[in-house]
Amino acid sequence: MTRRIAIKVNGSWYEGDVEPRLLLSDFIRDVAGLTGTHVGCEHGVCGACTVQLDGAPVRSCLLLSVQADGREVTTVEGLQNAGGALHVLQQAFRETHALQCGFCSPGFLMSLEPLLRADGPAELTDAAIREALSGNLCRCTGYQNIVAAVQLALARRRGAA
Amino acid sequence: MTKQATPTLAASLVGMSVLRVDDIPLLTGAGAYVGDVNRPGQVWARIVRSEIAHGRLLRVDVEAARRSAGVVGVFSGSDTPDVRIPLRLEWAATEATRAALQPPLARDRVRYVGEPVAVIVATSQYAAEDAAELVVVEIEELPPLVETRAAAENAHTVLHQTVGGNIVNRLVFGYGDAEAATRSAAVVIRERMDIHRHTGVPLETRGLVAEYEPESGRLTVWGPTKVKHFNRSALSGLLDIDEGRIRYVETDVGGGFGVRGEFYPEDFVIPWLAIRLERPVKWIEDRHEHFVATNHSREQSHDIELAVAEDGRFLALRDRNWIDLGAYVRTHGLTLPVSTALHMSGPYAWQALEIDSSAVMTNKTPSGTYRGPGIVEATFVRERLIDRAAAELGLDPAELRRRNMVPVEALPQRIELGHGVVRFLDSGDFPDAWDTFLEQAGYDDLCAERDAARVRGEHVGVGLAAYVEHGAVGPYEQARIVPEPGGHFAVSVGVSGVGQGVRTVLAQVAAQELGVPLEDVTVSHHDTDTIPGGFGAFASRGTVFGGSAIMLAARDLHKRAAAAAASQLGVPADEVTIEGARASAKGRSVPLLELGCAGEGRFEKATTEASFGASLALVALDPGTGKIDVRRFIVAYDVGRAVNPELVIGQLVGAAAQGIAGALMEELPFDETGQPLCTSFVDYLMPTAADLPYIDALILEYPALGNPLGARGAGEGGIDGTGGSIANAVADALGAAGVEVRALPLRPEDVKRLIRLAAGE
Ligand code: FES
Ligand code: FES
């Protein structure tokens, strides 16, 4: 028993005949072929699979793809600006060494991106950033360079505003 | 530390914190991890695992599974060849050790929950999981052995009959007359100390894709890293296929930490299926499997004794220990007992040392090496006792340590510990490094801060640990450098990437040595087809061995190019100068590319590089909740020469973070029937950003003499002193009740109990 669904991922529609139990993470990876969304636990704890559903961060391993039928998903592949320049957060991650293996990075980026939107906070304390990060696991960095990346990105956005 | 953009001037590349060469694909979703590898016509494997810790395997009924939708094949132990997963590290291994090696799929017994008993192959991951539910495994239960010391003594229940007991080797290491030295001591501290089971837990689980081409007889395996050349030769032996027909391709890796990339049962099963079915087979471990299937580590129990003279001089260290290896001996064999013994001395001079170590089998997931293997454990037990001795002697713990450090005049020093294990200290300056650390960490100020907090009634403590890590293990590494069009150089080398940025560091070394900009060098280490041999990523060896081999290859290339250019330009070789990608003499020049030469380098070294390390923790205990707040954590580590300081700091901080969580949160407990109690991220407490302090890392650089780069390892040093310094800080915070701190982890419930003790309840 399958069901035909269509999900708009990073601006393009992807259609598939899917089993109702197919996870959104598997739709993104296998049907849409976008492998930047990683799966670290499949039980909703690690945050590696974080994508945005209609603009809000969600764990794609906790959603069924049928729940996203007709809706809009943004993955890490959709984060770069038109023209391919790195998003301010991606650039900051790179400059502050906020990644080692990089397996967690797409999830962090998609969780944190709302902080960098026009309506995001102007400033955050390190402690507040640590709270904001605490839904995503990173095993390599000890997190402090990720905190530094968010601070750098916030500072750049303030400078640009 | 200031950050620099990618430089184009080559002269100062080594020592510069350039940005990593691999980051952009990883940040944009274009990385290719093993889960991202898909082959045309591929099928999915799912392993069926034992749910019983110990028993006779009576029957594996796969009939219903075979009829399940999408199933291509189902296999159990009796379908697979009768082979064992071999040892990679042979040290101190005996026949008994080898008798406890693991079959890829269980044959007549199961010995831990999670042991593979069958494998399903189906057209999708979902179909394979459905079918796995239908496999019926009949097991006649045997008594499970869970507790390490009890298992060592149990003569009735034996895990591996041919071993004859549950100890796969008992090893005695040491030198001098420890008993006599102890008799002359003013202070002798004896204690039982225990370290709990926990492990690396990379964020990406393991995975493999294998493809066999029947026409050519070629087998390609994607996914395993760390030691791909060893894995290739192991697989070649087990499958009886010529090594030249097997290709291992390293993918991007979501963290290694010692546990990923060893040759596991699945590393045989998946390629074997690909040949048997003549279809590409993909297997991705799920997180529950990871917690029962991938190596555990750290579980040890010690009866340790420290003998100290009146003036604080260390006389003898005696230790009897039991190292829990779980249900089977895996690829690293007896590395855990060997490494524990090797690292027991720390940076100190001892009159005598005596270590009696038993490697014990229990009905739990097999244990292997996890970042800082044996070092974290040895440092914890020794450093805790040193603080106890300092208290008895009324000495400052920093001063007691300093008095006993091997002085610079005593280097180089080489002490045989037995079983081929050598404590080799080549260079460095431990007392100087210790003083530098204490000063930069602000030890005196932090002690004052502690004292002030105590006046306010807070439970605050400062804890220290000092250690030496014998890293950068050989035997050798080789590199090849080939000039390419456009002034580029292709560098290939046999180390492995495990997400630590080794490609950037090696590119820096190559570019510096070749005298070209970083962007003109491409380092590859991913493919056994292009790199004939190599030893991979373990024991913090990538920069030391890979970097040194590359330096030698660059020099070799320059020598050959000078000779070739000399004959082409008609001048003596010593008149040829090489600048970047061109050789020139007498106003004429020729591109290296046209000279048709390549550089080869092989760096060999039998001894390890010893690195000094130290850490300090300042903790505050919450008497209400028992929570330990790590307010400061500072680690210093001698890397000889930091090729990329920011990446070194990243390694030290990341390792320290793992160690802090390992001391306070992470644990892999089992119940008395051998059932694992933590098999998901819900039960296994991984640290989040909110759980960890800001960690300060100090790079020490006492150049190593044993390699041209002058480097020592960097990958593990941040973790080694975590358990020791945190336990000492907690003990310090508890005052007199601190003597009760004799085991890790220190969870809130442990702290609450200790605080009640301290209050005299
Ligand atoms: S994979 Fe979704 S939270 Fe871990
Ligand atoms: S960089 Fe490896 S898990 Fe975060």
PDB file of C-alpha atoms in Angstrom, chain B residues 393-636:
ATOM      1  CA  LEU B 393      52.319  14.001  53.790  1.00  0.00           C
ATOM      2  CA  GLY B 394      50.841  17.492  54.127  1.00  0.00           C
ATOM      3  CA  LEU B 395      52.236  18.513  50.746  1.00  0.00           C
ATOM      4  CA  ASP B 396      50.616  20.550  48.009  1.00  0.00           C
ATOM      5  CA  PRO B 397      49.514  18.093  45.296  1.00  0.00           C
ATOM      6  CA  ALA B 398      51.187  20.178  42.582  1.00  0.00           C
ATOM      7  CA  GLU B 399      54.456  20.178  44.490  1.00  0.00           C
ATOM      8  CA  LEU B 400      54.395  16.454  45.196  1.00  0.00           C
ATOM      9  CA  ARG B 401      53.956  15.774  41.497  1.00  0.00           C
ATOM     10  CA  ARG B 402      56.686  18.176  40.508  1.00  0.00           C
ATOM     11  CA  ARG B 403      59.211  16.581  42.856  1.00  0.00           C
ATOM     12  CA  ASN B 404      58.725  13.227  41.196  1.00  0.00           C
ATOM     13  CA  MET B 405      58.766  14.100  37.529  1.00  0.00           C
ATOM     14  CA  VAL B 406      61.482  12.489  35.438  1.00  0.00           C
ATOM     15  CA  PRO B 407      64.100  15.259  35.194  1.00  0.00           C
ATOM     16  CA  VAL B 408      65.351  16.454  31.862  1.00  0.00           C
ATOM     17  CA  GLU B 409      68.850  15.096  32.663  1.00  0.00           C
ATOM     18  CA  ALA B 410      67.445  11.577  32.727  1.00  0.00           C
ATOM     19  CA  LEU B 411      66.297  11.747  29.090  1.00  0.00           C
ATOM     20  CA  PRO B 412      66.369   9.869  26.857  1.00  0.00           C
ATOM     21  CA  GLN B 413      65.184   7.004  29.019  1.00  0.00           C
ATOM     22  CA  ARG B 414      64.204   3.538  28.007  1.00  0.00           C
ATOM     23  CA  ILE B 415      62.696   1.070  30.446  1.00  0.00           C
ATOM     24  CA  GLU B 416      61.619  -2.441  29.505  1.00  0.00           C
ATOM     25  CA  LEU B 417      58.370  -3.369  31.198  1.00  0.00           C
ATOM     26  CA  GLY B 418      58.178  -6.895  29.839  1.00  0.00           C
ATOM     27  CA  HIS B 419      56.195  -8.541  27.018  1.00  0.00           C
ATOM     28  CA  GLY B 420      57.971  -6.232  24.573  1.00  0.00           C
ATOM     29  CA  VAL B 421      56.449  -3.135  26.156  1.00  0.00           C
ATOM     30  CA  VAL B 422      58.916  -0.247  26.450  1.00  0.00           C
ATOM     31  CA  ARG B 423      58.519   3.018  28.283  1.00  0.00           C
ATOM     32  CA  PHE B 424      60.562   5.310  26.058  1.00  0.00           C
ATOM     33  CA  LEU B 425      60.929   8.990  26.907  1.00  0.00           C
ATOM     34  CA  ASP B 426      63.011  10.722  24.280  1.00  0.00           C
ATOM     35  CA  SER B 427      62.835  14.430  24.907  1.00  0.00           C
ATOM     36  CA  GLY B 428      60.812  17.228  26.428  1.00  0.00           C
ATOM     37  CA  ASP B 429      61.035  18.743  29.886  1.00  0.00           C
ATOM     38  CA  PHE B 430      58.345  17.538  32.250  1.00  0.00           C
ATOM     39  CA  PRO B 431      59.077  19.785  35.259  1.00  0.00           C
ATOM     40  CA  ASP B 432      59.266  22.835  33.022  1.00  0.00           C
ATOM     41  CA  ALA B 433      56.067  21.853  31.225  1.00  0.00           C
ATOM     42  CA  TRP B 434      54.344  21.321  34.566  1.00  0.00           C
ATOM     43  CA  ASP B 435      55.406  24.747  35.853  1.00  0.00           C
ATOM     44  CA  THR B 436      54.290  26.388  32.621  1.00  0.00           C
ATOM     45  CA  PHE B 437      50.949  24.657  32.881  1.00  0.00           C
ATOM     46  CA  LEU B 438      50.385  25.645  36.514  1.00  0.00           C
ATOM     47  CA  GLU B 439      51.288  29.221  35.809  1.00  0.00           C
ATOM     48  CA  GLN B 440      49.209  29.587  32.656  1.00  0.00           C
ATOM     49  CA  ALA B 441      46.282  27.773  34.196  1.00  0.00           C
ATOM     50  CA  GLY B 442      46.474  30.140  37.167  1.00  0.00           C
ATOM     51  CA  TYR B 443      46.704  27.311  39.684  1.00  0.00           C
ATOM     52  CA  ASP B 444      47.385  29.572  42.669  1.00  0.00           C
ATOM     53  CA  ASP B 445      44.545  31.930  41.798  1.00  0.00           C
ATOM     54  CA  LEU B 446      42.144  29.053  41.315  1.00  0.00           C
ATOM     55  CA  CYS B 447      43.106  27.638  44.713  1.00  0.00           C
ATOM     56  CA  ALA B 448      42.433  31.081  46.200  1.00  0.00           C
ATOM     57  CA  GLU B 449      39.098  31.173  44.397  1.00  0.00           C
ATOM     58  CA  ARG B 450      38.283  27.785  45.870  1.00  0.00           C
ATOM     59  CA  ASP B 451      39.208  28.902  49.381  1.00  0.00           C
ATOM     60  CA  ALA B 452      37.065  32.004  49.075  1.00  0.00           C
ATOM     61  CA  ALA B 453      34.124  29.934  47.866  1.00  0.00           C
ATOM     62  CA  ARG B 454      34.540  27.583  50.798  1.00  0.00           C
ATOM     63  CA  VAL B 455      34.289  30.505  53.185  1.00  0.00           C
ATOM     64  CA  ARG B 456      30.914  31.186  51.593  1.00  0.00           C
ATOM     65  CA  GLY B 457      29.989  27.594  52.413  1.00  0.00           C
ATOM     66  CA  GLU B 458      30.250  26.222  48.873  1.00  0.00           C
ATOM     67  CA  HIS B 459      31.597  22.752  48.090  1.00  0.00           C
ATOM     68  CA  VAL B 460      34.340  23.718  45.679  1.00  0.00           C
ATOM     69  CA  GLY B 461      37.476  21.784  44.770  1.00  0.00           C
ATOM     70  CA  VAL B 462      40.519  21.967  42.542  1.00  0.00           C
ATOM     71  CA  GLY B 463      41.942  18.800  40.989  1.00  0.00           C
ATOM     72  CA  LEU B 464      45.082  18.111  38.995  1.00  0.00           C
ATOM     73  CA  ALA B 465      46.341  15.329  36.797  1.00  0.00           C
ATOM     74  CA  ALA B 466      49.647  14.874  35.012  1.00  0.00           C
ATOM     75  CA  TYR B 467      50.350  12.162  32.482  1.00  0.00           C
ATOM     76  CA  VAL B 468      52.464  11.009  29.603  1.00  0.00           C
ATOM     77  CA  GLU B 469      50.982   9.513  26.481  1.00  0.00           C
ATOM     78  CA  HIS B 470      53.048   7.180  24.365  1.00  0.00           C
ATOM     79  CA  GLY B 471      51.530   7.970  20.989  1.00  0.00           C
ATOM     80  CA  ALA B 472      52.405   8.077  17.328  1.00  0.00           C
ATOM     81  CA  VAL B 473      52.763   4.339  16.911  1.00  0.00           C
ATOM     82  CA  GLY B 474      54.541   3.051  13.779  1.00  0.00           C
ATOM     83  CA  PRO B 475      55.788   0.984  12.237  1.00  0.00           C
ATOM     84  CA  TYR B 476      55.917   3.166   9.140  1.00  0.00           C
ATOM     85  CA  GLU B 477      54.039   5.266   6.657  1.00  0.00           C
ATOM     86  CA  GLN B 478      54.744   6.015   3.038  1.00  0.00           C
ATOM     87  CA  ALA B 479      53.945   8.886   0.742  1.00  0.00           C
ATOM     88  CA  ARG B 480      54.230   9.677  -2.933  1.00  0.00           C
ATOM     89  CA  ILE B 481      54.263  13.082  -4.588  1.00  0.00           C
ATOM     90  CA  VAL B 482      53.631  13.539  -8.290  1.00  0.00           C
ATOM     91  CA  PRO B 483      53.819  16.864 -10.180  1.00  0.00           C
ATOM     92  CA  GLU B 484      50.654  17.593 -12.141  1.00  0.00           C
ATOM     93  CA  PRO B 485      49.663  20.115 -14.811  1.00  0.00           C
ATOM     94  CA  GLY B 486      49.164  23.699 -13.718  1.00  0.00           C
ATOM     95  CA  GLY B 487      51.917  23.581 -11.125  1.00  0.00           C
ATOM     96  CA  HIS B 488      49.906  21.255  -8.902  1.00  0.00           C
ATOM     97  CA  PHE B 489      51.204  18.396  -6.814  1.00  0.00           C
ATOM     98  CA  ALA B 490      49.287  15.224  -6.003  1.00  0.00           C
ATOM     99  CA  VAL B 491      50.260  13.772  -2.639  1.00  0.00           C
ATOM    100  CA  SER B 492      49.127  10.315  -1.596  1.00  0.00           C
ATOM    101  CA  VAL B 493      49.703   8.836   1.824  1.00  0.00           C
ATOM    102  CA  GLY B 494      48.471   5.824   3.771  1.00  0.00           C
ATOM    103  CA  VAL B 495      46.961   7.455   6.860  1.00  0.00           C
ATOM    104  CA  SER B 496      43.204   7.782   7.364  1.00  0.00           C
ATOM    105  CA  GLY B 497      40.825  10.648   7.925  1.00  0.00           C
ATOM    106  CA  VAL B 498      38.395  10.260  10.787  1.00  0.00           C
ATOM    107  CA  GLY B 499      37.020  13.773  10.692  1.00  0.00           C
ATOM    108  CA  GLN B 500      39.945  15.414  12.418  1.00  0.00           C
ATOM    109  CA  GLY B 501      41.273  17.526   9.554  1.00  0.00           C
ATOM    110  CA  VAL B 502      44.355  15.462   8.797  1.00  0.00           C
ATOM    111  CA  ARG B 503      44.178  16.310   5.083  1.00  0.00           C
ATOM    112  CA  THR B 504      44.628  20.007   5.850  1.00  0.00           C
ATOM    113  CA  VAL B 505      47.551  19.401   8.166  1.00  0.00           C
ATOM    114  CA  LEU B 506      49.295  17.115   5.685  1.00  0.00           C
ATOM    115  CA  ALA B 507      48.691  19.610   2.871  1.00  0.00           C
ATOM    116  CA  GLN B 508      50.370  22.275   4.995  1.00  0.00           C
ATOM    117  CA  VAL B 509      53.413  20.081   5.496  1.00  0.00           C
ATOM    118  CA  ALA B 510      53.573  19.182   1.793  1.00  0.00           C
ATOM    119  CA  ALA B 511      53.154  22.751   0.587  1.00  0.00           C
ATOM    120  CA  GLN B 512      55.778  24.037   2.986  1.00  0.00           C
ATOM    121  CA  GLU B 513      58.273  21.390   2.007  1.00  0.00           C
ATOM    122  CA  LEU B 514      57.596  21.814  -1.719  1.00  0.00           C
ATOM    123  CA  GLY B 515      57.707  25.591  -1.423  1.00  0.00           C
ATOM    124  CA  VAL B 516      54.318  26.089  -3.063  1.00  0.00           C
ATOM    125  CA  PRO B 517      51.029  27.658  -1.954  1.00  0.00           C
ATOM    126  CA  LEU B 518      48.616  25.433  -0.056  1.00  0.00           C
ATOM    127  CA  GLU B 519      46.099  25.458  -2.892  1.00  0.00           C
ATOM    128  CA  ASP B 520      48.627  23.826  -5.229  1.00  0.00           C
ATOM    129  CA  VAL B 521      48.680  20.632  -3.187  1.00  0.00           C
ATOM    130  CA  THR B 522      46.039  17.919  -3.092  1.00  0.00           C
ATOM    131  CA  VAL B 523      46.417  15.209  -0.479  1.00  0.00           C
ATOM    132  CA  SER B 524      44.632  11.921  -0.930  1.00  0.00           C
ATOM    133  CA  HIS B 525      44.487   9.017   1.442  1.00  0.00           C
ATOM    134  CA  HIS B 526      41.087   7.635   0.533  1.00  0.00           C
ATOM    135  CA  ASP B 527      41.688   4.733  -1.751  1.00  0.00           C
ATOM    136  CA  THR B 528      43.768   1.562  -1.400  1.00  0.00           C
ATOM    137  CA  ASP B 529      44.100   1.477  -5.199  1.00  0.00           C
ATOM    138  CA  THR B 530      46.173   4.649  -5.221  1.00  0.00           C
ATOM    139  CA  ILE B 531      48.068   4.112  -1.970  1.00  0.00           C
ATOM    140  CA  PRO B 532      49.867   0.781  -1.879  1.00  0.00           C
ATOM    141  CA  GLY B 533      50.223   0.520   1.902  1.00  0.00           C
ATOM    142  CA  GLY B 534      49.531   2.313   5.129  1.00  0.00           C
ATOM    143  CA  PHE B 535      48.627   1.914   8.749  1.00  0.00           C
ATOM    144  CA  GLY B 536      45.765   4.319   9.192  1.00  0.00           C
ATOM    145  CA  ALA B 537      44.486   6.452  12.018  1.00  0.00           C
ATOM    146  CA  PHE B 538      45.107   5.317  15.563  1.00  0.00           C
ATOM    147  CA  ALA B 539      47.334   6.273  18.481  1.00  0.00           C
ATOM    148  CA  SER B 540      47.541   9.896  17.324  1.00  0.00           C
ATOM    149  CA  ARG B 541      49.849   8.990  14.490  1.00  0.00           C
ATOM    150  CA  GLY B 542      48.514  10.769  11.370  1.00  0.00           C
ATOM    151  CA  THR B 543      50.503  13.989  11.540  1.00  0.00           C
ATOM    152  CA  VAL B 544      53.718  12.454  12.856  1.00  0.00           C
ATOM    153  CA  PHE B 545      53.911   9.544  10.427  1.00  0.00           C
ATOM    154  CA  GLY B 546      52.020  10.973   7.462  1.00  0.00           C
ATOM    155  CA  GLY B 547      53.730  14.351   7.776  1.00  0.00           C
ATOM    156  CA  SER B 548      57.195  12.866   8.090  1.00  0.00           C
ATOM    157  CA  ALA B 549      56.683  10.555   5.114  1.00  0.00           C
ATOM    158  CA  ILE B 550      55.495  13.520   3.055  1.00  0.00           C
ATOM    159  CA  MET B 551      58.549  15.571   4.028  1.00  0.00           C
ATOM    160  CA  LEU B 552      60.805  12.756   2.901  1.00  0.00           C
ATOM    161  CA  ALA B 553      58.846  12.356  -0.339  1.00  0.00           C
ATOM    162  CA  ALA B 554      59.123  16.078  -1.090  1.00  0.00           C
ATOM    163  CA  ARG B 555      62.870  15.986  -0.514  1.00  0.00           C
ATOM    164  CA  ASP B 556      63.140  12.912  -2.697  1.00  0.00           C
ATOM    165  CA  LEU B 557      61.193  14.629  -5.457  1.00  0.00           C
ATOM    166  CA  HIS B 558      63.481  17.644  -5.309  1.00  0.00           C
ATOM    167  CA  LYS B 559      66.564  15.455  -5.449  1.00  0.00           C
ATOM    168  CA  ARG B 560      65.331  13.503  -8.436  1.00  0.00           C
ATOM    169  CA  ALA B 561      64.100  16.617 -10.205  1.00  0.00           C
ATOM    170  CA  ALA B 562      67.461  18.315  -9.705  1.00  0.00           C
ATOM    171  CA  ALA B 563      69.247  15.351 -11.238  1.00  0.00           C
ATOM    172  CA  ALA B 564      66.866  15.152 -14.184  1.00  0.00           C
ATOM    173  CA  ALA B 565      66.991  18.904 -14.770  1.00  0.00           C
ATOM    174  CA  ALA B 566      70.779  18.851 -14.590  1.00  0.00           C
ATOM    175  CA  SER B 567      71.073  16.402 -17.417  1.00  0.00           C
ATOM    176  CA  GLN B 568      68.428  18.185 -19.473  1.00  0.00           C
ATOM    177  CA  LEU B 569      70.006  21.615 -18.985  1.00  0.00           C
ATOM    178  CA  GLY B 570      73.566  20.315 -19.149  1.00  0.00           C
ATOM    179  CA  VAL B 571      74.698  21.571 -15.742  1.00  0.00           C
ATOM    180  CA  PRO B 572      75.849  19.848 -12.520  1.00  0.00           C
ATOM    181  CA  ALA B 573      72.969  18.920 -10.215  1.00  0.00           C
ATOM    182  CA  ASP B 574      74.093  21.227  -7.449  1.00  0.00           C
ATOM    183  CA  GLU B 575      73.625  24.227  -9.709  1.00  0.00           C
ATOM    184  CA  VAL B 576      69.940  23.470 -10.176  1.00  0.00           C
ATOM    185  CA  THR B 577      67.524  25.367  -7.980  1.00  0.00           C
ATOM    186  CA  ILE B 578      63.962  24.270  -7.561  1.00  0.00           C
ATOM    187  CA  GLU B 579      61.340  26.856  -6.965  1.00  0.00           C
ATOM    188  CA  GLY B 580      57.768  25.701  -6.737  1.00  0.00           C
ATOM    189  CA  ALA B 581      56.936  23.711  -9.824  1.00  0.00           C
ATOM    190  CA  ARG B 582      60.040  24.630 -11.851  1.00  0.00           C
ATOM    191  CA  ALA B 583      63.690  23.640 -11.821  1.00  0.00           C
ATOM    192  CA  SER B 584      66.158  26.170 -13.140  1.00  0.00           C
ATOM    193  CA  ALA B 585      69.847  26.746 -13.746  1.00  0.00           C
ATOM    194  CA  LYS B 586      71.791  29.414 -15.609  1.00  0.00           C
ATOM    195  CA  GLY B 587      68.731  31.438 -16.513  1.00  0.00           C
ATOM    196  CA  ARG B 588      66.908  28.506 -18.097  1.00  0.00           C
ATOM    197  CA  SER B 589      64.114  26.584 -16.455  1.00  0.00           C
ATOM    198  CA  VAL B 590      61.962  23.518 -16.950  1.00  0.00           C
ATOM    199  CA  PRO B 591      58.667  22.532 -15.288  1.00  0.00           C
ATOM    200  CA  LEU B 592      58.956  19.587 -12.889  1.00  0.00           C
ATOM    201  CA  LEU B 593      56.054  17.995 -14.713  1.00  0.00           C
ATOM    202  CA  GLU B 594      58.205  17.592 -17.833  1.00  0.00           C
ATOM    203  CA  LEU B 595      60.992  15.879 -15.929  1.00  0.00           C
ATOM    204  CA  GLY B 596      58.801  12.835 -15.378  1.00  0.00           C
ATOM    205  CA  CYS B 597      59.846  12.194 -11.811  1.00  0.00           C
ATOM    206  CA  ALA B 598      57.915  11.461  -8.645  1.00  0.00           C
ATOM    207  CA  GLY B 599      59.010  11.599  -5.016  1.00  0.00           C
ATOM    208  CA  GLU B 600      58.722   8.666  -2.656  1.00  0.00           C
ATOM    209  CA  GLY B 601      59.066   8.846   1.085  1.00  0.00           C
ATOM    210  CA  ARG B 602      58.890   6.221   3.739  1.00  0.00           C
ATOM    211  CA  PHE B 603      59.144   7.131   7.385  1.00  0.00           C
ATOM    212  CA  GLU B 604      59.903   4.298   9.770  1.00  0.00           C
ATOM    213  CA  LYS B 605      60.194   4.395  13.500  1.00  0.00           C
ATOM    214  CA  ALA B 606      60.045   1.619  16.024  1.00  0.00           C
ATOM    215  CA  THR B 607      59.602   3.771  19.120  1.00  0.00           C
ATOM    216  CA  THR B 608      56.650   5.936  20.125  1.00  0.00           C
ATOM    217  CA  GLU B 609      56.705   9.672  20.794  1.00  0.00           C
ATOM    218  CA  ALA B 610      55.923  10.472  24.409  1.00  0.00           C
ATOM    219  CA  SER B 611      53.837  13.555  25.076  1.00  0.00           C
ATOM    220  CA  PHE B 612      53.499  15.257  28.416  1.00  0.00           C
ATOM    221  CA  GLY B 613      50.022  16.377  29.400  1.00  0.00           C
ATOM    222  CA  ALA B 614      48.296  17.974  32.330  1.00  0.00           C
ATOM    223  CA  SER B 615      44.810  19.008  33.262  1.00  0.00           C
ATOM    224  CA  LEU B 616      43.106  20.976  35.976  1.00  0.00           C
ATOM    225  CA  ALA B 617      39.463  21.026  37.001  1.00  0.00           C
ATOM    226  CA  LEU B 618      37.675  23.440  39.289  1.00  0.00           C
ATOM    227  CA  VAL B 619      34.328  22.001  40.337  1.00  0.00           C
ATOM    228  CA  ALA B 620      31.458  23.007  42.561  1.00  0.00           C
ATOM    229  CA  LEU B 621      29.102  20.427  44.035  1.00  0.00           C
ATOM    230  CA  ASP B 622      25.439  21.135  44.569  1.00  0.00           C
ATOM    231  CA  PRO B 623      24.498  19.409  47.830  1.00  0.00           C
ATOM    232  CA  GLY B 624      20.809  19.485  46.925  1.00  0.00           C
ATOM    233  CA  THR B 625      20.916  17.893  43.495  1.00  0.00           C
ATOM    234  CA  GLY B 626      24.353  16.286  43.619  1.00  0.00           C
ATOM    235  CA  LYS B 627      25.195  17.975  40.351  1.00  0.00           C
ATOM    236  CA  ILE B 628      28.854  18.651  39.624  1.00  0.00           C
ATOM    237  CA  ASP B 629      29.394  21.999  37.987  1.00  0.00           C
ATOM    238  CA  VAL B 630      32.743  22.026  36.196  1.00  0.00           C
ATOM    239  CA  ARG B 631      33.534  25.727  36.429  1.00  0.00           C
ATOM    240  CA  ARG B 632      36.935  25.591  34.828  1.00  0.00           C
ATOM    241  CA  PHE B 633      38.732  22.939  32.850  1.00  0.00           C
ATOM    242  CA  ILE B 634      42.208  23.536  31.524  1.00  0.00           C
ATOM    243  CA  VAL B 635      44.297  21.082  29.560  1.00  0.00           C
ATOM    244  CA  ALA B 636      47.892  21.445  28.379  1.00  0.00           C
TER     245      ALA B 636
END
